[in-house]
mmCIF file of C-alpha atoms in Angstrom:
data_model
loop_
_atom_site.group_PDB
_atom_site.id
_atom_site.type_symbol
_atom_site.label_atom_id
_atom_site.label_comp_id
_atom_site.label_asym_id
_atom_site.label_seq_id
_atom_site.Cartn_x
_atom_site.Cartn_y
_atom_site.Cartn_z
ATOM 1 C CA UNK A 6 0.067 -0.007 -0.043
ATOM 2 C CA UNK A 7 1.755 3.226 -0.945
ATOM 3 C CA UNK A 8 1.515 6.472 0.915
ATOM 4 C CA UNK A 9 -1.118 8.107 -1.170
ATOM 5 C CA UNK A 10 -3.408 5.175 -0.699
ATOM 6 C CA UNK A 11 -3.088 5.317 2.783
ATOM 7 C CA UNK A 12 -4.303 8.740 3.102
ATOM 8 C CA UNK A 13 -7.666 8.039 1.257
ATOM 9 C CA UNK A 14 -10.436 7.592 3.946
ATOM 10 C CA UNK A 15 -13.503 7.652 1.324
ATOM 11 C CA UNK A 16 -13.496 6.180 -2.099
ATOM 12 C CA UNK A 17 -16.336 5.379 -4.504
ATOM 13 C CA UNK A 18 -15.849 2.815 -7.415
ATOM 14 C CA UNK A 19 -18.200 3.292 -10.567
ATOM 15 C CA UNK A 20 -20.898 4.245 -8.052
ATOM 16 C CA UNK A 21 -24.584 4.519 -9.274
ATOM 17 C CA UNK A 22 -27.030 6.349 -7.117
ATOM 18 C CA UNK A 23 -30.782 6.751 -7.060
ATOM 19 C CA UNK A 24 -33.956 4.877 -6.234
ATOM 20 C CA UNK A 25 -35.067 1.254 -7.037
ATOM 21 C CA UNK A 26 -38.869 0.503 -6.753
ATOM 22 C CA UNK A 27 -40.582 -2.560 -7.697
ATOM 23 C CA UNK A 28 -41.290 -1.390 -11.085
ATOM 24 C CA UNK A 29 -38.300 0.760 -12.326
ATOM 25 C CA UNK A 30 -34.947 2.024 -11.465
ATOM 26 C CA UNK A 31 -34.319 5.785 -11.106
ATOM 27 C CA UNK A 32 -30.789 6.370 -11.649
ATOM 28 C CA UNK A 33 -29.864 9.971 -10.581
ATOM 29 C CA UNK A 34 -26.175 9.705 -11.352
ATOM 30 C CA UNK A 35 -23.721 6.781 -12.101
ATOM 31 C CA UNK A 36 -19.935 6.263 -12.794
ATOM 32 C CA UNK A 37 -18.962 7.981 -9.746
ATOM 33 C CA UNK A 38 -15.356 7.616 -8.831
ATOM 34 C CA UNK A 39 -14.019 9.584 -5.804
ATOM 35 C CA UNK A 40 -11.017 9.446 -3.733
ATOM 36 C CA UNK A 41 -11.091 11.706 -0.819
ATOM 37 C CA UNK A 42 -7.921 12.325 1.354
ATOM 38 C CA UNK A 43 -7.730 12.678 5.259
ATOM 39 C CA UNK A 44 -8.050 16.045 6.454
ATOM 40 C CA UNK A 45 -9.533 17.986 3.530
ATOM 41 C CA UNK A 46 -12.444 20.440 3.746
ATOM 42 C CA UNK A 47 -14.673 19.485 0.703
ATOM 43 C CA UNK A 48 -17.736 21.396 -0.726
ATOM 44 C CA UNK A 49 -20.394 19.273 -2.378
ATOM 45 C CA UNK A 50 -21.983 21.947 -5.073
ATOM 46 C CA UNK A 51 -24.874 21.578 -7.547
ATOM 47 C CA UNK A 52 -28.520 22.770 -8.232
ATOM 48 C CA UNK A 53 -31.474 21.586 -6.605
ATOM 49 C CA UNK A 54 -32.488 18.189 -7.368
ATOM 50 C CA UNK A 55 -29.298 17.115 -9.074
ATOM 51 C CA UNK A 56 -28.672 14.590 -6.165
ATOM 52 C CA UNK A 57 -26.344 15.943 -3.837
ATOM 53 C CA UNK A 58 -28.519 14.545 -0.680
ATOM 54 C CA UNK A 59 -28.916 11.210 -2.579
ATOM 55 C CA UNK A 60 -24.881 11.102 -2.959
ATOM 56 C CA UNK A 61 -24.686 11.901 0.733
ATOM 57 C CA UNK A 62 -27.017 9.357 2.044
ATOM 58 C CA UNK A 63 -25.317 6.860 -0.242
ATOM 59 C CA UNK A 64 -21.746 7.204 0.910
ATOM 60 C CA UNK A 65 -23.112 7.251 4.624
ATOM 61 C CA UNK A 66 -24.984 4.135 4.098
ATOM 62 C CA UNK A 67 -28.680 5.646 4.576
ATOM 63 C CA UNK A 68 -29.438 4.171 1.263
ATOM 64 C CA UNK A 69 -28.492 1.423 -0.937
ATOM 65 C CA UNK A 70 -26.314 2.218 -4.090
ATOM 66 C CA UNK A 71 -27.774 0.949 -7.356
ATOM 67 C CA UNK A 72 -24.360 -0.324 -8.430
ATOM 68 C CA UNK A 73 -20.715 0.132 -7.661
ATOM 69 C CA UNK A 74 -19.161 0.239 -4.326
ATOM 70 C CA UNK A 75 -17.979 2.711 -1.460
ATOM 71 C CA UNK A 76 -15.044 2.301 0.836
ATOM 72 C CA UNK A 77 -13.902 3.620 4.111
ATOM 73 C CA UNK A 78 -10.393 3.509 4.725
ATOM 74 C CA UNK A 79 -10.151 0.584 2.063
ATOM 75 C CA UNK A 80 -13.131 -1.359 3.860
ATOM 76 C CA UNK A 81 -16.287 -1.792 1.628
ATOM 77 C CA UNK A 82 -19.151 0.539 3.382
ATOM 78 C CA UNK A 83 -21.553 -2.673 3.298
ATOM 79 C CA UNK A 84 -19.400 -4.782 5.496
ATOM 80 C CA UNK A 85 -19.431 -2.224 8.528
ATOM 81 C CA UNK A 86 -21.891 -2.900 11.110
ATOM 82 C CA UNK A 87 -23.985 0.317 11.732
ATOM 83 C CA UNK A 88 -22.015 0.518 15.296
ATOM 84 C CA UNK A 89 -18.969 0.157 13.570
ATOM 85 C CA UNK A 90 -19.631 2.716 10.757
ATOM 86 C CA UNK A 91 -20.726 5.161 13.654
ATOM 87 C CA UNK A 92 -17.094 4.984 14.965
ATOM 88 C CA UNK A 93 -15.818 6.073 11.567
ATOM 89 C CA UNK A 94 -18.185 8.422 9.856
ATOM 90 C CA UNK A 95 -20.757 10.656 11.349
ATOM 91 C CA UNK A 96 -23.571 12.650 9.513
ATOM 92 C CA UNK A 97 -25.340 15.937 10.171
ATOM 93 C CA UNK A 98 -28.536 16.307 8.664
ATOM 94 C CA UNK A 99 -30.850 19.475 8.666
ATOM 95 C CA UNK A 100 -33.939 17.556 9.852
ATOM 96 C CA UNK A 101 -35.597 18.994 12.661
ATOM 97 C CA UNK A 102 -35.007 17.275 16.084
ATOM 98 C CA UNK A 103 -38.018 15.388 17.665
ATOM 99 C CA UNK A 104 -39.455 16.896 20.753
ATOM 100 C CA UNK A 105 -37.782 16.136 23.781
ATOM 101 C CA UNK A 106 -36.386 17.614 27.097
ATOM 102 C CA UNK A 107 -32.670 17.269 26.363
ATOM 103 C CA UNK A 108 -30.243 19.464 27.367
ATOM 104 C CA UNK A 109 -27.518 20.602 24.926
ATOM 105 C CA UNK A 110 -24.841 18.530 27.071
ATOM 106 C CA UNK A 111 -26.972 15.529 26.730
ATOM 107 C CA UNK A 112 -27.580 16.073 23.160
ATOM 108 C CA UNK A 113 -23.849 16.351 22.453
ATOM 109 C CA UNK A 114 -23.467 13.275 24.634
ATOM 110 C CA UNK A 115 -25.601 11.290 22.286
ATOM 111 C CA UNK A 116 -22.449 11.180 19.884
ATOM 112 C CA UNK A 117 -20.786 8.838 22.560
ATOM 113 C CA UNK A 118 -23.519 6.085 21.810
ATOM 114 C CA UNK A 119 -20.995 3.876 19.787
ATOM 115 C CA UNK A 120 -18.728 3.577 22.523
ATOM 116 C CA UNK A 121 -20.634 3.436 25.693
ATOM 117 C CA UNK A 122 -21.309 -0.148 27.522
ATOM 118 C CA UNK A 123 -24.807 -1.939 27.423
ATOM 119 C CA UNK A 124 -26.010 0.387 30.254
ATOM 120 C CA UNK A 125 -25.056 3.511 28.552
ATOM 121 C CA UNK A 126 -22.576 4.756 31.338
ATOM 122 C CA UNK A 127 -20.368 7.425 30.321
ATOM 123 C CA UNK A 128 -17.028 6.976 31.000
ATOM 124 C CA UNK A 129 -14.186 9.469 31.831
ATOM 125 C CA UNK A 130 -13.064 9.236 28.202
ATOM 126 C CA UNK A 131 -16.445 9.820 26.965
ATOM 127 C CA UNK A 132 -16.535 12.714 29.197
ATOM 128 C CA UNK A 133 -13.435 14.080 27.886
ATOM 129 C CA UNK A 134 -14.551 13.866 24.361
ATOM 130 C CA UNK A 135 -17.948 15.602 25.096
ATOM 131 C CA UNK A 136 -16.175 18.657 26.610
ATOM 132 C CA UNK A 137 -13.522 18.725 23.896
ATOM 133 C CA UNK A 138 -16.362 18.934 21.335
ATOM 134 C CA UNK A 139 -18.186 21.508 23.346
ATOM 135 C CA UNK A 140 -14.955 23.577 23.742
ATOM 136 C CA UNK A 141 -14.094 23.127 19.976
ATOM 137 C CA UNK A 142 -17.406 24.584 18.854
ATOM 138 C CA UNK A 143 -17.529 27.110 21.831
ATOM 139 C CA UNK A 144 -20.878 26.382 22.980
ATOM 140 C CA UNK A 145 -19.823 26.190 27.022
ATOM 141 C CA UNK A 146 -22.398 28.994 27.797
ATOM 142 C CA UNK A 147 -25.231 26.792 26.293
ATOM 143 C CA UNK A 148 -24.601 23.567 27.502
ATOM 144 C CA UNK A 149 -27.408 23.740 30.396
ATOM 145 C CA UNK A 150 -30.034 25.062 28.207
ATOM 146 C CA UNK A 151 -32.794 22.713 26.572
ATOM 147 C CA UNK A 152 -32.040 22.301 23.102
ATOM 148 C CA UNK A 153 -35.343 23.830 21.941
ATOM 149 C CA UNK A 154 -34.404 27.073 23.647
ATOM 150 C CA UNK A 155 -31.565 27.702 21.133
ATOM 151 C CA UNK A 156 -31.444 29.567 17.621
ATOM 152 C CA UNK A 157 -30.770 27.924 14.384
ATOM 153 C CA UNK A 158 -27.283 28.835 14.505
ATOM 154 C CA UNK A 159 -26.739 27.934 17.995
ATOM 155 C CA UNK A 160 -28.492 24.452 17.274
ATOM 156 C CA UNK A 161 -26.379 23.679 14.319
ATOM 157 C CA UNK A 162 -23.352 24.223 16.426
ATOM 158 C CA UNK A 163 -24.583 21.856 18.821
ATOM 159 C CA UNK A 164 -25.116 19.339 16.054
ATOM 160 C CA UNK A 165 -21.695 19.899 14.944
ATOM 161 C CA UNK A 166 -20.579 19.375 18.766
ATOM 162 C CA UNK A 167 -22.271 15.891 18.711
ATOM 163 C CA UNK A 168 -20.711 14.702 15.347
ATOM 164 C CA UNK A 169 -17.341 15.843 16.947
ATOM 165 C CA UNK A 170 -18.056 13.970 20.215
ATOM 166 C CA UNK A 171 -18.715 10.901 18.212
ATOM 167 C CA UNK A 172 -14.912 11.336 17.123
ATOM 168 C CA UNK A 173 -14.926 9.900 13.486
ATOM 169 C CA UNK A 174 -12.393 10.591 10.730
ATOM 170 C CA UNK A 175 -15.241 11.684 8.407
ATOM 171 C CA UNK A 176 -17.997 14.143 9.116
ATOM 172 C CA UNK A 177 -20.477 14.934 6.540
ATOM 173 C CA UNK A 178 -23.046 17.768 6.834
ATOM 174 C CA UNK A 179 -26.093 18.202 4.377
ATOM 175 C CA UNK A 180 -27.016 21.861 4.143
ATOM 176 C CA UNK A 181 -26.065 23.029 7.580
ATOM 177 C CA UNK A 182 -26.422 26.582 6.728
ATOM 178 C CA UNK A 183 -29.693 26.320 4.922
ATOM 179 C CA UNK A 184 -31.747 28.349 7.664
ATOM 180 C CA UNK A 185 -28.931 30.442 9.028
ATOM 181 C CA UNK A 186 -28.357 34.369 8.022
ATOM 182 C CA UNK A 187 -25.305 35.505 6.248
ATOM 183 C CA UNK A 188 -23.482 36.196 9.895
ATOM 184 C CA UNK A 189 -24.000 32.619 11.165
ATOM 185 C CA UNK A 190 -23.317 31.048 7.898
ATOM 186 C CA UNK A 191 -20.090 32.469 7.733
ATOM 187 C CA UNK A 192 -19.360 31.335 11.590
ATOM 188 C CA UNK A 193 -20.452 27.748 10.668
ATOM 189 C CA UNK A 194 -17.932 27.886 7.456
ATOM 190 C CA UNK A 195 -15.305 29.284 9.483
ATOM 191 C CA UNK A 196 -15.542 26.806 12.437
ATOM 192 C CA UNK A 197 -15.650 23.736 9.755
ATOM 193 C CA UNK A 198 -12.463 25.080 8.428
ATOM 194 C CA UNK A 199 -10.736 25.527 11.840
ATOM 195 C CA UNK A 200 -11.975 22.013 12.765
ATOM 196 C CA UNK A 201 -10.121 20.526 9.825
ATOM 197 C CA UNK A 202 -7.093 22.473 10.409
ATOM 198 C CA UNK A 203 -6.861 21.622 14.252
ATOM 199 C CA UNK A 204 -8.076 17.798 14.334
ATOM 200 C CA UNK A 205 -7.152 16.518 10.725
ATOM 201 C CA UNK A 206 -10.885 15.125 10.365
ATOM 202 C CA UNK A 207 -12.088 14.996 6.828
ATOM 203 C CA UNK A 208 -15.358 17.195 6.368
ATOM 204 C CA UNK A 209 -17.581 17.190 3.413
ATOM 205 C CA UNK A 210 -20.404 19.709 3.273
ATOM 206 C CA UNK A 211 -23.151 19.970 0.735
ATOM 207 C CA UNK A 212 -24.160 23.770 0.338
ATOM 208 C CA UNK A 213 -25.695 26.373 -1.830
ATOM 209 C CA UNK A 214 -23.347 28.802 -0.771
ATOM 210 C CA UNK A 215 -21.175 28.487 -3.449
ATOM 211 C CA UNK A 216 -19.453 31.937 -3.319
ATOM 212 C CA UNK A 217 -18.335 31.382 0.448
ATOM 213 C CA UNK A 218 -17.204 27.532 -0.333
ATOM 214 C CA UNK A 219 -14.967 28.875 -3.327
ATOM 215 C CA UNK A 220 -13.118 31.113 -0.541
ATOM 216 C CA UNK A 221 -12.906 28.681 2.212
ATOM 217 C CA UNK A 222 -12.753 25.134 1.150
ATOM 218 C CA UNK A 223 -9.605 22.949 -0.260
ATOM 219 C CA UNK A 224 -11.715 21.013 -2.840
ATOM 220 C CA UNK A 225 -15.016 21.004 -4.431
ATOM 221 C CA UNK A 226 -17.207 18.041 -5.836
ATOM 222 C CA UNK A 227 -19.394 19.225 -8.598
ATOM 223 C CA UNK A 228 -22.428 17.676 -9.640
ATOM 224 C CA UNK A 229 -24.425 18.593 -12.928
ATOM 225 C CA UNK A 230 -26.576 16.955 -15.367
ATOM 226 C CA UNK A 231 -23.636 15.266 -17.271
ATOM 227 C CA UNK A 232 -20.962 14.847 -14.856
ATOM 228 C CA UNK A 233 -19.142 14.701 -11.387
ATOM 229 C CA UNK A 234 -15.953 16.367 -10.931
ATOM 230 C CA UNK A 235 -13.866 16.228 -7.951
ATOM 231 C CA UNK A 236 -11.035 18.348 -7.860
ATOM 232 C CA UNK A 237 -9.115 21.260 -5.856
ATOM 233 C CA UNK A 238 -10.713 24.551 -5.551
ATOM 234 C CA UNK A 239 -8.277 26.337 -7.556
ATOM 235 C CA UNK A 240 -8.070 23.635 -10.454
ATOM 236 C CA UNK A 241 -11.985 23.580 -10.667
ATOM 237 C CA UNK A 242 -11.938 27.791 -11.140
ATOM 238 C CA UNK A 243 -9.293 27.331 -13.778
ATOM 239 C CA UNK A 244 -10.979 24.330 -15.761
ATOM 240 C CA UNK A 245 -14.320 26.233 -16.523
ATOM 241 C CA UNK A 246 -16.522 23.350 -14.724
ATOM 242 C CA UNK A 247 -18.060 25.906 -12.668
ATOM 243 C CA UNK A 248 -19.583 27.605 -15.427
ATOM 244 C CA UNK A 249 -21.843 24.431 -15.939
ATOM 245 C CA UNK A 250 -23.449 24.929 -12.288
ATOM 246 C CA UNK A 251 -25.870 27.646 -13.270
ATOM 247 C CA UNK A 252 -28.002 28.874 -16.206
ATOM 248 C CA UNK A 253 -25.705 31.294 -17.944
ATOM 249 C CA UNK A 254 -28.574 33.628 -18.781
ATOM 250 C CA UNK A 255 -28.801 34.304 -15.302
ATOM 251 C CA UNK A 256 -25.584 33.766 -13.406
ATOM 252 C CA UNK A 257 -22.095 34.345 -14.811
ATOM 253 C CA UNK A 258 -18.869 32.764 -12.961
ATOM 254 C CA UNK A 259 -16.399 35.481 -12.880
ATOM 255 C CA UNK A 260 -12.365 34.187 -13.033
ATOM 256 C CA UNK A 261 -11.065 37.275 -11.992
ATOM 257 C CA UNK A 262 -12.973 37.778 -8.929
ATOM 258 C CA UNK A 263 -13.282 33.872 -8.629
ATOM 259 C CA UNK A 264 -17.147 34.289 -7.564
ATOM 260 C CA UNK A 265 -20.607 33.982 -9.378
ATOM 261 C CA UNK A 266 -22.211 37.186 -10.110
ATOM 262 C CA UNK A 267 -25.792 38.191 -11.378
ATOM 263 C CA UNK A 268 -25.555 38.606 -15.231
ATOM 264 C CA UNK A 269 -26.304 42.319 -16.128
ATOM 265 C CA UNK A 270 -28.510 42.859 -19.143
ATOM 266 C CA UNK A 271 -27.166 45.511 -21.563
#
């Protein structure tokens, strides 16, 4: 095994994603070949309905692939038990949490479930990981609040803290800033960037915040109706692939600014 292969934490081989019913197969994307390295901050970009959430659900074993394989640290995803997978990959979704009286600390502590014993007793090691996650996400002042008392921005930090407490090598987030204003959106992206730099975790985020992603992430996965491209942000900017993201009559990618701008009518 060469040095480069050792650092690939998530890989797909000829992956086909979509939905299978009794009558037919609905393919959303096929021939997906990704090789994601340890310690990278990656944005998954594409217009609504292109299949970003389906890809996330497939590589995190929430749904089955139609064809092909997914590997985490060279082990095929289908060979992971749910508990084993939860020690390697954590997932932060945008769905609202069910009603409960959980405090912020208790919600973050749920990230330790893959490691606790059969009576769910929290060990000293678990406690260290929980407190570390709370500190890293700067939510110490919130830990005794009930989670339903939080703003959307605060809750998103708590959910990231729960994923950190889970202590997985890979963290995947599906639209983590969907309901946040510009200020809190930037803070979440900056937090994720800092976590990658300080923990060497691999973080993959699906987002519509394209201009912010271009400024802050290491690599892009770009999905359009014809292809899926995974490359460094710089290479994607230079290659012209970003021109395929949006209709050209509305939005224009400005290579000089390295940002998308509204096309002005003359």
